[in-house]
Short mmCIF file of C-alpha atoms in Angstrom, two decimals:
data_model
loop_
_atom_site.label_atom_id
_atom_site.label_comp_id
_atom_site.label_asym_id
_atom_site.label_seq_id
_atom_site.Cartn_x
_atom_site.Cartn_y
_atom_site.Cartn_z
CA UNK A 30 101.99 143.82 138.47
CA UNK A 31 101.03 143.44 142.36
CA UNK A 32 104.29 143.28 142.99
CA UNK A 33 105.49 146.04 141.23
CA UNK A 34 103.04 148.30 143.34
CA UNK A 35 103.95 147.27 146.28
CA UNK A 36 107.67 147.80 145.71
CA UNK A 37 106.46 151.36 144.02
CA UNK A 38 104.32 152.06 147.66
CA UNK A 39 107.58 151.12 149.48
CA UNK A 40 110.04 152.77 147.85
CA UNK A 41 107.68 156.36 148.35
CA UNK A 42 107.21 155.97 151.68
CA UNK A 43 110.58 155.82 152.27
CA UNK A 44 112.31 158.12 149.91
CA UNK A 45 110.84 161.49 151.54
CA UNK A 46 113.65 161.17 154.28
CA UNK A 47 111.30 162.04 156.79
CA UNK A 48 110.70 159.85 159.73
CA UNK A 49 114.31 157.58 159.00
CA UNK A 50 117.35 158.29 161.24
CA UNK A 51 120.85 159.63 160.18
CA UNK A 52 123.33 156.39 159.27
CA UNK A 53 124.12 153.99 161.81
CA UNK A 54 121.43 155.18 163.95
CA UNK A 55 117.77 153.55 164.41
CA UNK A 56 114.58 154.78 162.88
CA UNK A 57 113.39 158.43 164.44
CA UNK A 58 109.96 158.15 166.11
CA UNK A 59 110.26 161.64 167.91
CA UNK A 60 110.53 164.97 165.96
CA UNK A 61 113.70 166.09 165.87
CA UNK A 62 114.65 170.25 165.55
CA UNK A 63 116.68 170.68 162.31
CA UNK A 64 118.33 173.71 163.10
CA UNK A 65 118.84 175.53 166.28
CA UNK A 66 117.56 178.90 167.00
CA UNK A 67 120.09 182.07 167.14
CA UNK A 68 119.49 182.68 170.40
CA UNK A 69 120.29 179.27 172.17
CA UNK A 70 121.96 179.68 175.33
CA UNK A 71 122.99 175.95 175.51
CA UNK A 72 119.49 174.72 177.70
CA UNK A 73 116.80 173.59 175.27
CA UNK A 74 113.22 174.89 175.90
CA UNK A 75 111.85 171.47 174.22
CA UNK A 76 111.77 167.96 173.29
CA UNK A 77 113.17 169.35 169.99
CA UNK A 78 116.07 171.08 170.93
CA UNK A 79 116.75 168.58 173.15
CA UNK A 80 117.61 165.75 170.89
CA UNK A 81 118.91 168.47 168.52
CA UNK A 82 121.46 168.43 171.24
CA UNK A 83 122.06 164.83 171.72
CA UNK A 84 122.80 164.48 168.46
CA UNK A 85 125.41 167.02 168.34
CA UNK A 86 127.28 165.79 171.00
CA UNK A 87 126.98 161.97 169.80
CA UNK A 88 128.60 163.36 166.46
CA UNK A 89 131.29 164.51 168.51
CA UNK A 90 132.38 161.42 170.13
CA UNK A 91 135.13 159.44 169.44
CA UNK A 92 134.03 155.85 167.73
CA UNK A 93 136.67 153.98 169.90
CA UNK A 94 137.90 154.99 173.41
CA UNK A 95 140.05 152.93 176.03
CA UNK A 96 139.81 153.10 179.85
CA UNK A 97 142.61 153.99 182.13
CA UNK A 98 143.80 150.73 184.05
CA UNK A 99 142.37 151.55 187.49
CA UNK A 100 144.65 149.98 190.76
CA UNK A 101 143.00 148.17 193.14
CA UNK A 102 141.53 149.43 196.00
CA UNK A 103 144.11 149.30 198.92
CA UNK A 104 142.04 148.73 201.33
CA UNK A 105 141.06 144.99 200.07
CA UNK A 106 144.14 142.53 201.30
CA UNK A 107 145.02 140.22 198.67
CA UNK A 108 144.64 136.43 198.57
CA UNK A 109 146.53 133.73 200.99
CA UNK A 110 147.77 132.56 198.24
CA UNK A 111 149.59 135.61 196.84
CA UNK A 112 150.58 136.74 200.40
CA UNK A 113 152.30 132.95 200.43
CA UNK A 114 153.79 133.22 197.09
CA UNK A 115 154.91 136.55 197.93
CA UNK A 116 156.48 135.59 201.33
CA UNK A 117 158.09 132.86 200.00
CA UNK A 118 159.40 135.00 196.90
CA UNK A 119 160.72 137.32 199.51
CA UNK A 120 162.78 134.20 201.26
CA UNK A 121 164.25 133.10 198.09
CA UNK A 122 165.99 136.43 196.95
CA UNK A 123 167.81 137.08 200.21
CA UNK A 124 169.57 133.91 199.26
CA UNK A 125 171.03 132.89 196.36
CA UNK A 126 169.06 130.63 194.13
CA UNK A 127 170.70 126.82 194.07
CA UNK A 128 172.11 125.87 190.86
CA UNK A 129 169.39 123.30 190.09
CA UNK A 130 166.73 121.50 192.68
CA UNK A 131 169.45 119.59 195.03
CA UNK A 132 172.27 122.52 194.44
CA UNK A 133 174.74 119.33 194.64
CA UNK A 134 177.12 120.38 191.98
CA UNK A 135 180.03 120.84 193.79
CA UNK A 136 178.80 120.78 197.30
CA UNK A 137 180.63 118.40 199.37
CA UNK A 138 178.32 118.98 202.41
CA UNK A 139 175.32 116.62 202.94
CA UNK A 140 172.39 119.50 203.91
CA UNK A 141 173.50 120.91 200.85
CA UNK A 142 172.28 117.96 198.60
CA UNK A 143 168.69 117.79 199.62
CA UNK A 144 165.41 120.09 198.99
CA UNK A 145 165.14 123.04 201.21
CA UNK A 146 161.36 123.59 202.65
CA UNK A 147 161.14 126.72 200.78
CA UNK A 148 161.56 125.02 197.92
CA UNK A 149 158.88 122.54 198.43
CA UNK A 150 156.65 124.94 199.08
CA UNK A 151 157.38 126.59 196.06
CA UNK A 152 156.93 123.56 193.98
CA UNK A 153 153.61 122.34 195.76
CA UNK A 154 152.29 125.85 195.18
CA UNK A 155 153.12 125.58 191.28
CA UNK A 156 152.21 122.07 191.31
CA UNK A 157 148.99 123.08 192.65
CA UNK A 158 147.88 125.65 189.94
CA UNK A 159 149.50 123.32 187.25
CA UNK A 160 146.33 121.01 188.57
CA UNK A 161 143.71 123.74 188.44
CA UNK A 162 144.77 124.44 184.87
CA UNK A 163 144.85 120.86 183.70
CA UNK A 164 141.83 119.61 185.56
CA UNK A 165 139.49 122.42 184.43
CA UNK A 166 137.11 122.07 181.00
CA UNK A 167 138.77 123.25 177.93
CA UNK A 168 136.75 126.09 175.88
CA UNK A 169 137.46 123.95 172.64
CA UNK A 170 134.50 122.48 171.14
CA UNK A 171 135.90 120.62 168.36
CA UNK A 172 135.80 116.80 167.62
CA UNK A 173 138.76 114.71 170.01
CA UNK A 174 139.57 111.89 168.77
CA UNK A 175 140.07 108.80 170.87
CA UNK A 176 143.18 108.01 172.28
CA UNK A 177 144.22 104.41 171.99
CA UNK A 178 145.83 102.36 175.13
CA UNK A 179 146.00 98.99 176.46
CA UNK A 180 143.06 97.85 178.69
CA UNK A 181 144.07 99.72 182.15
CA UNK A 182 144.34 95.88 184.13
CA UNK A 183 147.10 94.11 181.58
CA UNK A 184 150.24 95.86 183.52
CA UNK A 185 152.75 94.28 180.84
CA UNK A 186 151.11 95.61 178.10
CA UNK A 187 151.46 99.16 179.39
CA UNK A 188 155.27 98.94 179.74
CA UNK A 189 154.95 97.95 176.27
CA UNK A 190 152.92 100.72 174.78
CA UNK A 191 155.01 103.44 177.04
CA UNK A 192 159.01 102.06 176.77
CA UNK A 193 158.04 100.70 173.26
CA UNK A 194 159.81 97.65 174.13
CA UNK A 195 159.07 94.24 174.94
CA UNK A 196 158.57 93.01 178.10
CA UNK A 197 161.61 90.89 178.76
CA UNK A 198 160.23 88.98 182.18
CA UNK A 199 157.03 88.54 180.73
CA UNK A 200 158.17 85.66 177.88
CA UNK A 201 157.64 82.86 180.56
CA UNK A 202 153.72 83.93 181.49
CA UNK A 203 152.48 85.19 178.61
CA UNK A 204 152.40 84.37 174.72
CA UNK A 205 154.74 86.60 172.44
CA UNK A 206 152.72 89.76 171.24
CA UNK A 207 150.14 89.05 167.86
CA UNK A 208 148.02 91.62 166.17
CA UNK A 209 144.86 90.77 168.44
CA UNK A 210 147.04 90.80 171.65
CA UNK A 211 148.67 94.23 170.48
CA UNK A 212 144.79 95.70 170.01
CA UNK A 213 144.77 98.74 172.02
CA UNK A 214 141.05 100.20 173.29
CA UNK A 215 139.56 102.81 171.89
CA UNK A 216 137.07 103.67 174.80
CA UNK A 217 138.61 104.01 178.27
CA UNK A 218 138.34 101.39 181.00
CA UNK A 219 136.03 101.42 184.22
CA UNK A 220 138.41 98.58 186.24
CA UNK A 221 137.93 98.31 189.75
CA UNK A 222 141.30 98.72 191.81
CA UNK A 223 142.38 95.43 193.30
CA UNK A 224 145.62 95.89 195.80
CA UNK A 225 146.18 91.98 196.81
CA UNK A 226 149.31 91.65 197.69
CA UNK A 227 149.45 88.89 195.19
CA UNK A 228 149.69 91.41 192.08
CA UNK A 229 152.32 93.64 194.06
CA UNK A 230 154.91 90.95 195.31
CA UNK A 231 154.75 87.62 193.55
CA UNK A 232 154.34 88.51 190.06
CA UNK A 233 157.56 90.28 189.43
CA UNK A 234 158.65 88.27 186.87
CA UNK A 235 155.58 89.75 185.25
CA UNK A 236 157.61 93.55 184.50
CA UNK A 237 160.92 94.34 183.61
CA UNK A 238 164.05 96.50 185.49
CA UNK A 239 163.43 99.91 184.55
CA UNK A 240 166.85 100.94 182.13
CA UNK A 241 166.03 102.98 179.04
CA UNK A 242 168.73 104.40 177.53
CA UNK A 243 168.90 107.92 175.40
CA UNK A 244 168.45 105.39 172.21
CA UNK A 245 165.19 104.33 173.41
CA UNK A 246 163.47 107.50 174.60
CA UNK A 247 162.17 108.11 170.79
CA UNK A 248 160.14 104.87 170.82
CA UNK A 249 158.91 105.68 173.99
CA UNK A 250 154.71 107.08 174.42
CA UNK A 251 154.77 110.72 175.99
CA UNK A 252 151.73 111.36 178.19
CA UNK A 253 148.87 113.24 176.33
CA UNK A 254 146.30 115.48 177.80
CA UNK A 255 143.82 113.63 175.65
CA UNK A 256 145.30 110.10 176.71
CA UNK A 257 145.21 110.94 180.70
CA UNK A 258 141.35 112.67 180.46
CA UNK A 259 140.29 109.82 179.19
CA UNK A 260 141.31 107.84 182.06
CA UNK A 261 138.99 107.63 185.12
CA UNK A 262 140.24 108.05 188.65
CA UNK A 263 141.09 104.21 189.03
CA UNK A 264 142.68 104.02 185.99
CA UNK A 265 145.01 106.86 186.99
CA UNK A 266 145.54 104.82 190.20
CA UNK A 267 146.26 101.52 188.26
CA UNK A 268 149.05 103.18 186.23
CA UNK A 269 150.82 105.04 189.50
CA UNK A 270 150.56 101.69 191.49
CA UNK A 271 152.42 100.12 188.26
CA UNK A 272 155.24 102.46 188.39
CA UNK A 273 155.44 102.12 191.88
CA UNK A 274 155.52 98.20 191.26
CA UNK A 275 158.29 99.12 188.22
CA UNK A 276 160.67 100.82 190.45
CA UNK A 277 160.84 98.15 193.20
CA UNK A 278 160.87 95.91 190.60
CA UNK A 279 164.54 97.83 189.47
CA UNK A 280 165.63 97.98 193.22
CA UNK A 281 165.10 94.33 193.78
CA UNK A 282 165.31 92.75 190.83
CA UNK A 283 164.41 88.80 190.30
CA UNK A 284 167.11 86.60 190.10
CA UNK A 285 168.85 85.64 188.33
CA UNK A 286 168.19 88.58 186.03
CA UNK A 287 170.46 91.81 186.09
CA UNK A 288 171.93 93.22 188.95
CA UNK A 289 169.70 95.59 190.92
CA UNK A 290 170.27 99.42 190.83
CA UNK A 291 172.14 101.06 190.10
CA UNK A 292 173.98 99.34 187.57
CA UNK A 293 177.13 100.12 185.49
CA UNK A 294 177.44 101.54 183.19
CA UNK A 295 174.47 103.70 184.75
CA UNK A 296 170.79 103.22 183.81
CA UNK A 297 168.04 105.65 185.76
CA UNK A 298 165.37 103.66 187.66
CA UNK A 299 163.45 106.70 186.94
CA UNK A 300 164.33 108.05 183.30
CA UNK A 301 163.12 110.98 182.03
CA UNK A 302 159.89 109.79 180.02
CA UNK A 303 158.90 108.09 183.46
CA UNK A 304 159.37 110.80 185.55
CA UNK A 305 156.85 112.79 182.90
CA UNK A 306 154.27 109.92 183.03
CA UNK A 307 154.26 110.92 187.05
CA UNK A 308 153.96 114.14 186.60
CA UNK A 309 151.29 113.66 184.57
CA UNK A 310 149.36 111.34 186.18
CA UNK A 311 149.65 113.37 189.65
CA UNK A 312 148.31 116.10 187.92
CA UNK A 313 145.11 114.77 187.00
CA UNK A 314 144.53 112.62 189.79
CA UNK A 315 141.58 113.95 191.97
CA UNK A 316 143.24 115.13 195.41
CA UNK A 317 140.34 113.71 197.71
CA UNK A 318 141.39 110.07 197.73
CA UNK A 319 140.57 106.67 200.31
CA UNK A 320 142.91 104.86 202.47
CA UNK A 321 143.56 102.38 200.26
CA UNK A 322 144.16 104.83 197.14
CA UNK A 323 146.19 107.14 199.41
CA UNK A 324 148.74 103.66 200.25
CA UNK A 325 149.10 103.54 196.40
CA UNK A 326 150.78 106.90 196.33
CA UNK A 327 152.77 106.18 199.69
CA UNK A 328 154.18 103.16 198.07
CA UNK A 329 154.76 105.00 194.98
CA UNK A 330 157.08 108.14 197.29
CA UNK A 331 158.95 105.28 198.99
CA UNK A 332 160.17 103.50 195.98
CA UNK A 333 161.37 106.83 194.79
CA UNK A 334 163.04 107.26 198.89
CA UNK A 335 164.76 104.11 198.49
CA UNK A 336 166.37 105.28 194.67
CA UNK A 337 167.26 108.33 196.10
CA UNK A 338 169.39 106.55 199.56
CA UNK A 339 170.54 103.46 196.91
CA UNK A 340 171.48 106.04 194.34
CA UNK A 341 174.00 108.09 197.07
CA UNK A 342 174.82 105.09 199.28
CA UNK A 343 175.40 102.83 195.83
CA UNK A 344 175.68 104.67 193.06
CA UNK A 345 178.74 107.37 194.13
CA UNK A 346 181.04 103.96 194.85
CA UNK A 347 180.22 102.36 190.89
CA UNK A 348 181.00 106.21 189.90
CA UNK A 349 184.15 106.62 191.47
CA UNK A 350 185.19 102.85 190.88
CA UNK A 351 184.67 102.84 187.41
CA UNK A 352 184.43 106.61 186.37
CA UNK A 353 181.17 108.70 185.16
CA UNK A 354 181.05 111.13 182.34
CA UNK A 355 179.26 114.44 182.57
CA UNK A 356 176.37 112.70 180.67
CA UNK A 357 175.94 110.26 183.14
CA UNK A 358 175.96 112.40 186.18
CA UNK A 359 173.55 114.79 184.62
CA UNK A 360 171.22 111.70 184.33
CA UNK A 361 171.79 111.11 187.72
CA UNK A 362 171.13 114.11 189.10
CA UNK A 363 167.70 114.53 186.82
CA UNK A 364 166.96 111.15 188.56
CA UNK A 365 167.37 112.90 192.06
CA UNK A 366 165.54 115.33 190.88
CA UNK A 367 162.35 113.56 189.61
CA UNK A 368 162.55 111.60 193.36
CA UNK A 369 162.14 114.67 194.90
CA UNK A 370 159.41 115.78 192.94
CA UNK A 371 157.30 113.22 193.65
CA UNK A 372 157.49 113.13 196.95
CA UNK A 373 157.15 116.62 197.64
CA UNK A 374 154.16 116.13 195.54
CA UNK A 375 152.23 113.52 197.41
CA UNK A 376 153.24 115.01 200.62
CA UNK A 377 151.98 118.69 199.83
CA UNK A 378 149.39 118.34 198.10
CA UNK A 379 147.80 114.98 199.23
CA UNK A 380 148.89 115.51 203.12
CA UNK A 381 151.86 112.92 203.58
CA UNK A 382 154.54 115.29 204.98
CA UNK A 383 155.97 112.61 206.93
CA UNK A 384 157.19 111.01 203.86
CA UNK A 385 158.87 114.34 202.70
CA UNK A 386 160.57 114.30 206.26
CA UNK A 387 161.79 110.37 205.89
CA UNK A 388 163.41 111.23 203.01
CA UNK A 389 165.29 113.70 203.61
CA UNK A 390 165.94 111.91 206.88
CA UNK A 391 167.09 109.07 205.38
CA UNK A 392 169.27 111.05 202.15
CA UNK A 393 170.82 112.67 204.93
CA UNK A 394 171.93 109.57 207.13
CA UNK A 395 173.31 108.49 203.90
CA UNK A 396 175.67 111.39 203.07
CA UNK A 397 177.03 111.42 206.62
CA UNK A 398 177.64 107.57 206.69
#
């Protein structure tokens, strides 16, 4: 029965309508005029009228409006960065664009096959807000799960878990694979980065020649965002100082194991899924770096020099000797291409022009010989 009277006391005080505010608005505190007098010239003599008034015109109003886009001031200049983009957009269409990065399809002329500096500047301006974007905290809150991947130190077992292949120079050093030596980690590595020249030079036998063919590419690993952020700084190192160890490894192969590069019929020293594990790993590699970290990268651009000079001075002879499909020179040319990448990446945006000059120094010197 309380209750009952106090829902009964409720429900009067509020049903008289006075004192509540039209829908959608709050409760009224102040008294509001009801009607307006005959004589209203449009000022209000009171508090009244007043928000007599202010309701009127509120009832009026539109529930949704949108704002006219407003231009920017021109008075404020805009950023270096768009003034450089927009320079170097103004360069590039008062020529014509090249048919692909080294505009070498049917060029016969040796400038002709190698990067312009507009270009590179281009690409280490894109490259450079493809790093912003990747580096930066994602706005997804959900669960990640754990990517699994060998322990960062055990070189062979990477080329395993990203070719998807055995490692064929690895049989005499270490046992054949089990299901505890196949275990991949589940909580990413702190190793400390050891460059004796030891683990560079003398343990070749320890990684294969890099040759995968278009029938291997689907067993391959691709490069994950989740994979590579859960990789410190050293482990990122550790993996671009093995590729750099991979590729000299192609160019300079142990004997007596399979001819160097480039062999016939042609396999890249740089195939496409390795040329997106670079990418990848440049792009989420911190770009303040030591002396020593900075000489893994160097070594890493003049393995992919060297491909590039082998791949004109070599490779053009075993393709006009023995013939070379359209297939074979597009994989070719992507080969170039991923070269070039990578050193105009570690030159622009980690401050090693001089490699960017050597090579096309030494491409040139090539062509003309």
């Amino acid at each position: 029965m309380q209750h009952n009277n106090l829902k009964r006391k409720r429900g009067n005080h509020e049903g008289d309508g006075e004192g509540m505010a039209e829908p959608g608005l709050q409760r009224q505190i102040l008294p509001v005029a009801g009607t307006m007098r005959a004589d209203f010239d449009g000022v209000p003599q009171d508090g009244m009228e007043y928000l007599f008034t202010v309701r009127r015109d509120y009832a009026k109003l539109p529930w949704l409006t949108s704002a006219p886009s407003v231009p920017p001031p021109s008075g404020i200049a805009p950023a270096p960065w768009v003034q450089q983009a927009k320079a170097i957009k103004a360069k590039l269409e008062r020529a014509p664009l090249p048919a692909n990065v080294l505009d070498d399809i049917g060029a016969s002329d040796g400038p002709s096959r190698v990067p312009s500096q507009e270009w590179k500047e281009m690409f280490v301006a894109g490259f450079r807000r493809f790093r912003e974007n990747v580096q930066q905290p994602t706005i997804y809150v959900g669960p990640t799960p754990t990517p699994r991947y060998p322990k960062v130190t055990d070189r062979a077992k990477w080329w395993s878990f990203i070719t998807g292949r055995e490692d064929p120079f690895a049989s005499g050093k270490a046992r054949p694979p089990t299901a505890d030596a196949t275990s991949m980690k589940t909580e990413p590595a702190e190793p400390g980065l050891d460059y004796a020249a030891d683990e560079l030079s003398t343990e070749r036998m320890e990684s294969p020649v890099l040759s995968l063919s278009a029938g291997t590419q689907e067993s391959c690993t691709s490069p994950t965002t989740a994979l590579l952020r859960s990789l410190d700084q050293k482990g990122l190192l550790h993996l671009l100082m093995y590729f750099g160890h991979w590729l000299n490894t192609a160019l300079h192969p142990p004997t007596p194991h399979p001819p160097p590069y480039p062999t016939s019929p042609f396999e890249p020293a740089l195939p496409p899924m390795f040329s997106q594990w670079l990418f990848a790993l440049l792009g989420h590699l911190d770009d303040r770096l030591m002396s020593g970290e900075i000489h893994t990268l160097r070594t890493l651009a003049r393995a992919c020099r060297e491909v590039l000079v082998k791949s004109w001075e070599v490779g053009e002879e075993v393709a006009l000797a023995i013939g070379e499909s359209p297939e074979e020179r597009a994989v070719r040319e992507r080969e170039r291409e991923a070269c070039w990448l990578v050193i105009a990446a570690v030159a622009g945006v980690w401050g090693q022009s001089d490699l960017w000059e050597d090579a096309r120094d030494a491409v040139r010197a090539t062509l003309k010989g």
